[in-house]
CSV table of C-alpha atoms in Angstrom, one decimal:
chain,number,residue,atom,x,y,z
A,1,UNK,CA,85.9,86.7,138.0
A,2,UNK,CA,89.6,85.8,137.4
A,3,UNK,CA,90.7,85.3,133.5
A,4,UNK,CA,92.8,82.0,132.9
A,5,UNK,CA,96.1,82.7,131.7
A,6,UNK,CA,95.5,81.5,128.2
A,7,UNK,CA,92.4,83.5,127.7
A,8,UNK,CA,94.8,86.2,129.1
A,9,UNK,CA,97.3,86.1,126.2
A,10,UNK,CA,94.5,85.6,124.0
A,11,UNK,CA,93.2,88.8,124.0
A,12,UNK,CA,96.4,90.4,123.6
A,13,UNK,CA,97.4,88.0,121.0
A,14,UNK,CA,94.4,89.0,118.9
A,15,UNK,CA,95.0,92.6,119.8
A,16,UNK,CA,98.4,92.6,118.6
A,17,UNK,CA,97.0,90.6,115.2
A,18,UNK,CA,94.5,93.2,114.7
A,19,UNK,CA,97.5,96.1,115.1
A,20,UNK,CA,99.4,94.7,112.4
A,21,UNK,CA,96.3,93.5,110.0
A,22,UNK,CA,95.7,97.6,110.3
A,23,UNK,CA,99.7,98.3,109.5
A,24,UNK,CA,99.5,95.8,106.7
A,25,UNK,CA,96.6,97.6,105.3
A,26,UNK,CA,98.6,100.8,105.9
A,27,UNK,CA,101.9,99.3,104.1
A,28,UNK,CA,99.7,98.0,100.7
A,29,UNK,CA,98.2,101.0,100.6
A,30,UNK,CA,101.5,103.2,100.5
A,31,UNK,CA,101.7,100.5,97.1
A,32,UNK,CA,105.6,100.3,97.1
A,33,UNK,CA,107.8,97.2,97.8
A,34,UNK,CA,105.3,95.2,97.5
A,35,UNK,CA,107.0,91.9,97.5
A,36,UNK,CA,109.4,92.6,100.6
A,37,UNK,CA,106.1,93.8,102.4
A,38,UNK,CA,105.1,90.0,101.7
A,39,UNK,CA,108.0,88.5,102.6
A,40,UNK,CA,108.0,90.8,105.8
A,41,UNK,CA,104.2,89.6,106.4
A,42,UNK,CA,105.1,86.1,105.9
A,43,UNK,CA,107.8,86.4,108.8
A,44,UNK,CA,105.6,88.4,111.3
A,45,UNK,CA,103.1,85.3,110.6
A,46,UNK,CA,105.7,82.5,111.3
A,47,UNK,CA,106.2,84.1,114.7
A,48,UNK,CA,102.8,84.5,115.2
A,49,UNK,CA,102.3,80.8,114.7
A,50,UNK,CA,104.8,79.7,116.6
A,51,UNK,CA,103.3,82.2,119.3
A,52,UNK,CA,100.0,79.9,118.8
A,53,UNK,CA,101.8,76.5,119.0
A,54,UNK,CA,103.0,77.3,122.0
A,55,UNK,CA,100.5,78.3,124.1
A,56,UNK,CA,98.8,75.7,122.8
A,57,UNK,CA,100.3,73.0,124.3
A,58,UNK,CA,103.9,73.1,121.7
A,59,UNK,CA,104.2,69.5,120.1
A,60,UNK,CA,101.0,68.7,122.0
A,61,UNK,CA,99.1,71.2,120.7
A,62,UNK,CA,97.0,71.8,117.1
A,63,UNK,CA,98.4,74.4,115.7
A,64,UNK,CA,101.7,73.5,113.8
A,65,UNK,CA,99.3,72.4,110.8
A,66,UNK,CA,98.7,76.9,110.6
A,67,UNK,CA,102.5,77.0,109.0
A,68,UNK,CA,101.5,74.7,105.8
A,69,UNK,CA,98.8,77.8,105.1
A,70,UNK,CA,101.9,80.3,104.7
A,71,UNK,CA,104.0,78.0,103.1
A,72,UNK,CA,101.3,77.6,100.4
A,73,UNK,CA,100.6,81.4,100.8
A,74,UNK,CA,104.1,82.1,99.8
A,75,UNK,CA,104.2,79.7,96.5
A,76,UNK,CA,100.3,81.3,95.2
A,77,UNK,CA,101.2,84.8,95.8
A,78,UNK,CA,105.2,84.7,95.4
A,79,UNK,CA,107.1,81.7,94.0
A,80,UNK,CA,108.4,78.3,94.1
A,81,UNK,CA,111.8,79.6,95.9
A,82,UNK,CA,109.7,81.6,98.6
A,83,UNK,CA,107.6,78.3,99.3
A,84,UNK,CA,111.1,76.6,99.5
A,85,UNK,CA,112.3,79.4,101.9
A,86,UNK,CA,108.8,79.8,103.9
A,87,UNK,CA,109.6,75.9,104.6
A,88,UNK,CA,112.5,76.2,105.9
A,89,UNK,CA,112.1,79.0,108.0
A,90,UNK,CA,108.5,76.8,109.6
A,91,UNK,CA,111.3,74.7,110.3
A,92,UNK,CA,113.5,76.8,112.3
A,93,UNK,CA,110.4,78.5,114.6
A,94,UNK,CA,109.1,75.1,115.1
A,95,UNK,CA,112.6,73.6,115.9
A,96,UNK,CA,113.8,76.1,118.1
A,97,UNK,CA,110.4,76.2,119.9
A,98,UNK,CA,110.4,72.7,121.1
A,99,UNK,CA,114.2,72.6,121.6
A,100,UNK,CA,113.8,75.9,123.8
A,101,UNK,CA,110.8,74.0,125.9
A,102,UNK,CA,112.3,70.4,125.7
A,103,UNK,CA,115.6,72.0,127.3
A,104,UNK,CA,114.2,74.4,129.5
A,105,UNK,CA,115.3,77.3,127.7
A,106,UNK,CA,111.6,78.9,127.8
A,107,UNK,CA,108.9,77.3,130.6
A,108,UNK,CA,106.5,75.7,129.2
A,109,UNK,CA,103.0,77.5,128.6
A,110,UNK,CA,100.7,74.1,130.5
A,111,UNK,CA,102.3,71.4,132.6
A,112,UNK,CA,100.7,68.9,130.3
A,113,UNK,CA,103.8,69.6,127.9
A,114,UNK,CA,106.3,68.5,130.5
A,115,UNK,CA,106.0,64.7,130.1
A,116,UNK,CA,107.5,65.1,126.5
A,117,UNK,CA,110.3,62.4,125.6
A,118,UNK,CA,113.4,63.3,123.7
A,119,UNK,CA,111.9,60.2,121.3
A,120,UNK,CA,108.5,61.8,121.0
A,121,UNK,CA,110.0,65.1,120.3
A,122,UNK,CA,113.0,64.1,117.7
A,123,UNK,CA,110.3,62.2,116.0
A,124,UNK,CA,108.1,64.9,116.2
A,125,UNK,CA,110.6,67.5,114.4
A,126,UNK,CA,111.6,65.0,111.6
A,127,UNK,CA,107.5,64.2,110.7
A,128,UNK,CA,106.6,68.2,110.5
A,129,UNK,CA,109.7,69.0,108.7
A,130,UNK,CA,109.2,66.8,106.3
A,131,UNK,CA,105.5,67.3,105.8
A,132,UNK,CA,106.6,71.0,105.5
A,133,UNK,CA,108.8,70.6,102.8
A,134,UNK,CA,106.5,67.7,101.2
A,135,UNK,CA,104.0,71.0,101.2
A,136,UNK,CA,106.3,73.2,99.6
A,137,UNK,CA,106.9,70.6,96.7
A,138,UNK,CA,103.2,69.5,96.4
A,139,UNK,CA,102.0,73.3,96.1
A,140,UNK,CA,104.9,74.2,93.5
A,141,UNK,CA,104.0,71.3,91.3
A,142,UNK,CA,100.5,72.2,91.5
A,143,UNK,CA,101.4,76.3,90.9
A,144,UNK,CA,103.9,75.6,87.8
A,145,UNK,CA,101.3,73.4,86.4
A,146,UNK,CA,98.6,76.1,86.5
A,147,UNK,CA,101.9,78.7,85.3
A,148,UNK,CA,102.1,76.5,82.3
A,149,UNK,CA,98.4,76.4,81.4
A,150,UNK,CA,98.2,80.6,82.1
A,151,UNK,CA,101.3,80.9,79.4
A,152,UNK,CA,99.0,78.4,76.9
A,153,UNK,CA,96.4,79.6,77.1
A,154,UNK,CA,97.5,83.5,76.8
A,155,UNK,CA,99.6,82.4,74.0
A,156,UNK,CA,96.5,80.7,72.3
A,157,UNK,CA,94.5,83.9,72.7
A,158,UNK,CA,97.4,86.0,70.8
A,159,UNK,CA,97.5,83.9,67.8
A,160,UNK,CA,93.4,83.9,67.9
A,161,UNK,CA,93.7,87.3,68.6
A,162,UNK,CA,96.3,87.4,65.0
A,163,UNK,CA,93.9,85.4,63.3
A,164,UNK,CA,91.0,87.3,64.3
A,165,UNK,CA,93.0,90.6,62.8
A,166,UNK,CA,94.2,88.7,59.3
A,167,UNK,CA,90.7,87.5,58.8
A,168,UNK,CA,89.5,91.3,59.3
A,169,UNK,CA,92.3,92.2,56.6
A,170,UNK,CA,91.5,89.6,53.9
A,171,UNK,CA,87.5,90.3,54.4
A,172,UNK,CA,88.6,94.1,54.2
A,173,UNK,CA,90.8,93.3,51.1
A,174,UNK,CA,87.8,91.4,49.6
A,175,UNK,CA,85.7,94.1,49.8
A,176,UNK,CA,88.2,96.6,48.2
A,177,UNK,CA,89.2,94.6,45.2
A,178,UNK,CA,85.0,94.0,44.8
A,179,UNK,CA,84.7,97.7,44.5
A,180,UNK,CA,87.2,98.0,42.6
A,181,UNK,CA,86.5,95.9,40.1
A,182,UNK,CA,83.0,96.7,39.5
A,183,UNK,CA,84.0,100.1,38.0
A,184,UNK,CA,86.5,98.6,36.3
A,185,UNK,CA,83.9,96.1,35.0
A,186,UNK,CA,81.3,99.1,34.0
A,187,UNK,CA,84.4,100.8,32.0
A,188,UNK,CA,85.3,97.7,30.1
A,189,UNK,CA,81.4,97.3,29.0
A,190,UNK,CA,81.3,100.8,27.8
A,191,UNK,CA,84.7,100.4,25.9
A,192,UNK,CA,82.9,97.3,24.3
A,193,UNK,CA,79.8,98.9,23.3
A,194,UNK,CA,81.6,101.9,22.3
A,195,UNK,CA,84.0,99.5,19.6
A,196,UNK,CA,81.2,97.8,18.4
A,197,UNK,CA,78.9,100.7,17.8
A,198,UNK,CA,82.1,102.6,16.1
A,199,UNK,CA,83.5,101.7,12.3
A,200,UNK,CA,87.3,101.8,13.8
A,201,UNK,CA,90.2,100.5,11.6
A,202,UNK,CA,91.9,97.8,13.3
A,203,UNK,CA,94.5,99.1,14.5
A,204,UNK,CA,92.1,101.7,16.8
A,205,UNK,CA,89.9,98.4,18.1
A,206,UNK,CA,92.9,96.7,19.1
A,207,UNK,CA,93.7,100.1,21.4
């Protein structure tokens, strides 16, 4: 039987995902650069999105919603600049993707995509661009929010962490001057029974 042409890229679509889920596995593994492998993983998955949003019909597709995942991937596991950046580079793929079909730069992937109007598509860009960047702000509200609460709460568990050690000194201290002072105690009652069972001058019971 004959395989449709988006079934066709597809499978090598998913083989080409499963190539570099192995050489991402491969890279954290070698445990060095850690942060530009993210930044390098967050690029390769832009592409690939924009890869999905196209074959899937470009503006009349489904799949431009998949760049708000890496946007809020980038703020969770980098930081608020990243989301910022991982915005505006959604952005760019998605811009230069529609522009590139709307102005026959790149054929379009299903004749259902042809019938686009330079209205539809204008208005198109300006509502995902701004959700994008909406996205970025929501998420790095949301992430310096729980940042905050992190740095509270680690900075309640040093000072009960503090108290927990002074109260282990002044219980240890207790115990020290209560062993001290029964000798101390035992010595002073011999002392007395010795000066009143001895005929001393005064002098010697005043020592």
């Amino acid at each position: 039987f004959e395989v449709s042409p988006l079934l066709s890229h597809l499978y090598y679509f998913i083989l080409i995902v499963y190539g570099i889920s192995a050489l991402y596995f491969l890279l954290y593994w070698w445990n060095r650069f850690l942060t530009a492998q993210v930044y390098l993983q967050i690029f390769i998955d832009l592409f690939f999105i924009t890869y999905m949003v196209y074959i899937s019909g470009g503006l009349r597709g489904s799949f431009y919603f998949l760049y708000i995942f890496e946007i809020i991937a980038a703020s969770v596991v980098l930081s608020n600049r990243a989301a910022y950046l991982t915005a505006a580079l959604s952005c760019i793929f998605f811009g230069v993707l529609v522009d590139a079909t709307y102005f026959g730069l790149i054929p379009y992937f299903s004749p259902e995509g042809e019938r686009i109007t330079l209205a539809m598509l204008l208005n198109n860009i300006v509502l995902a661009w701004g959700v994008f960047f909406l996205v970025a702000f929501l998420i790095n509200s949301l992430m310096g929010n729980l940042r905050k609460t992190k740095e509270k709460l680690t900075l309640a568990q040093r000072e009960l962490e503090i108290k927990k050690h002074l109260a282990m000194a002044g219980e240890f201290a207790a115990q020290l001057a209560h062993e001290i002072r029964n000798p101390l105690a035992a010595v002073s009652g011999s002392v007395q029974v010795l000066k009143d069972s001895l005929d001393l001058p005064e002098d010697q019971q005043a020592l």
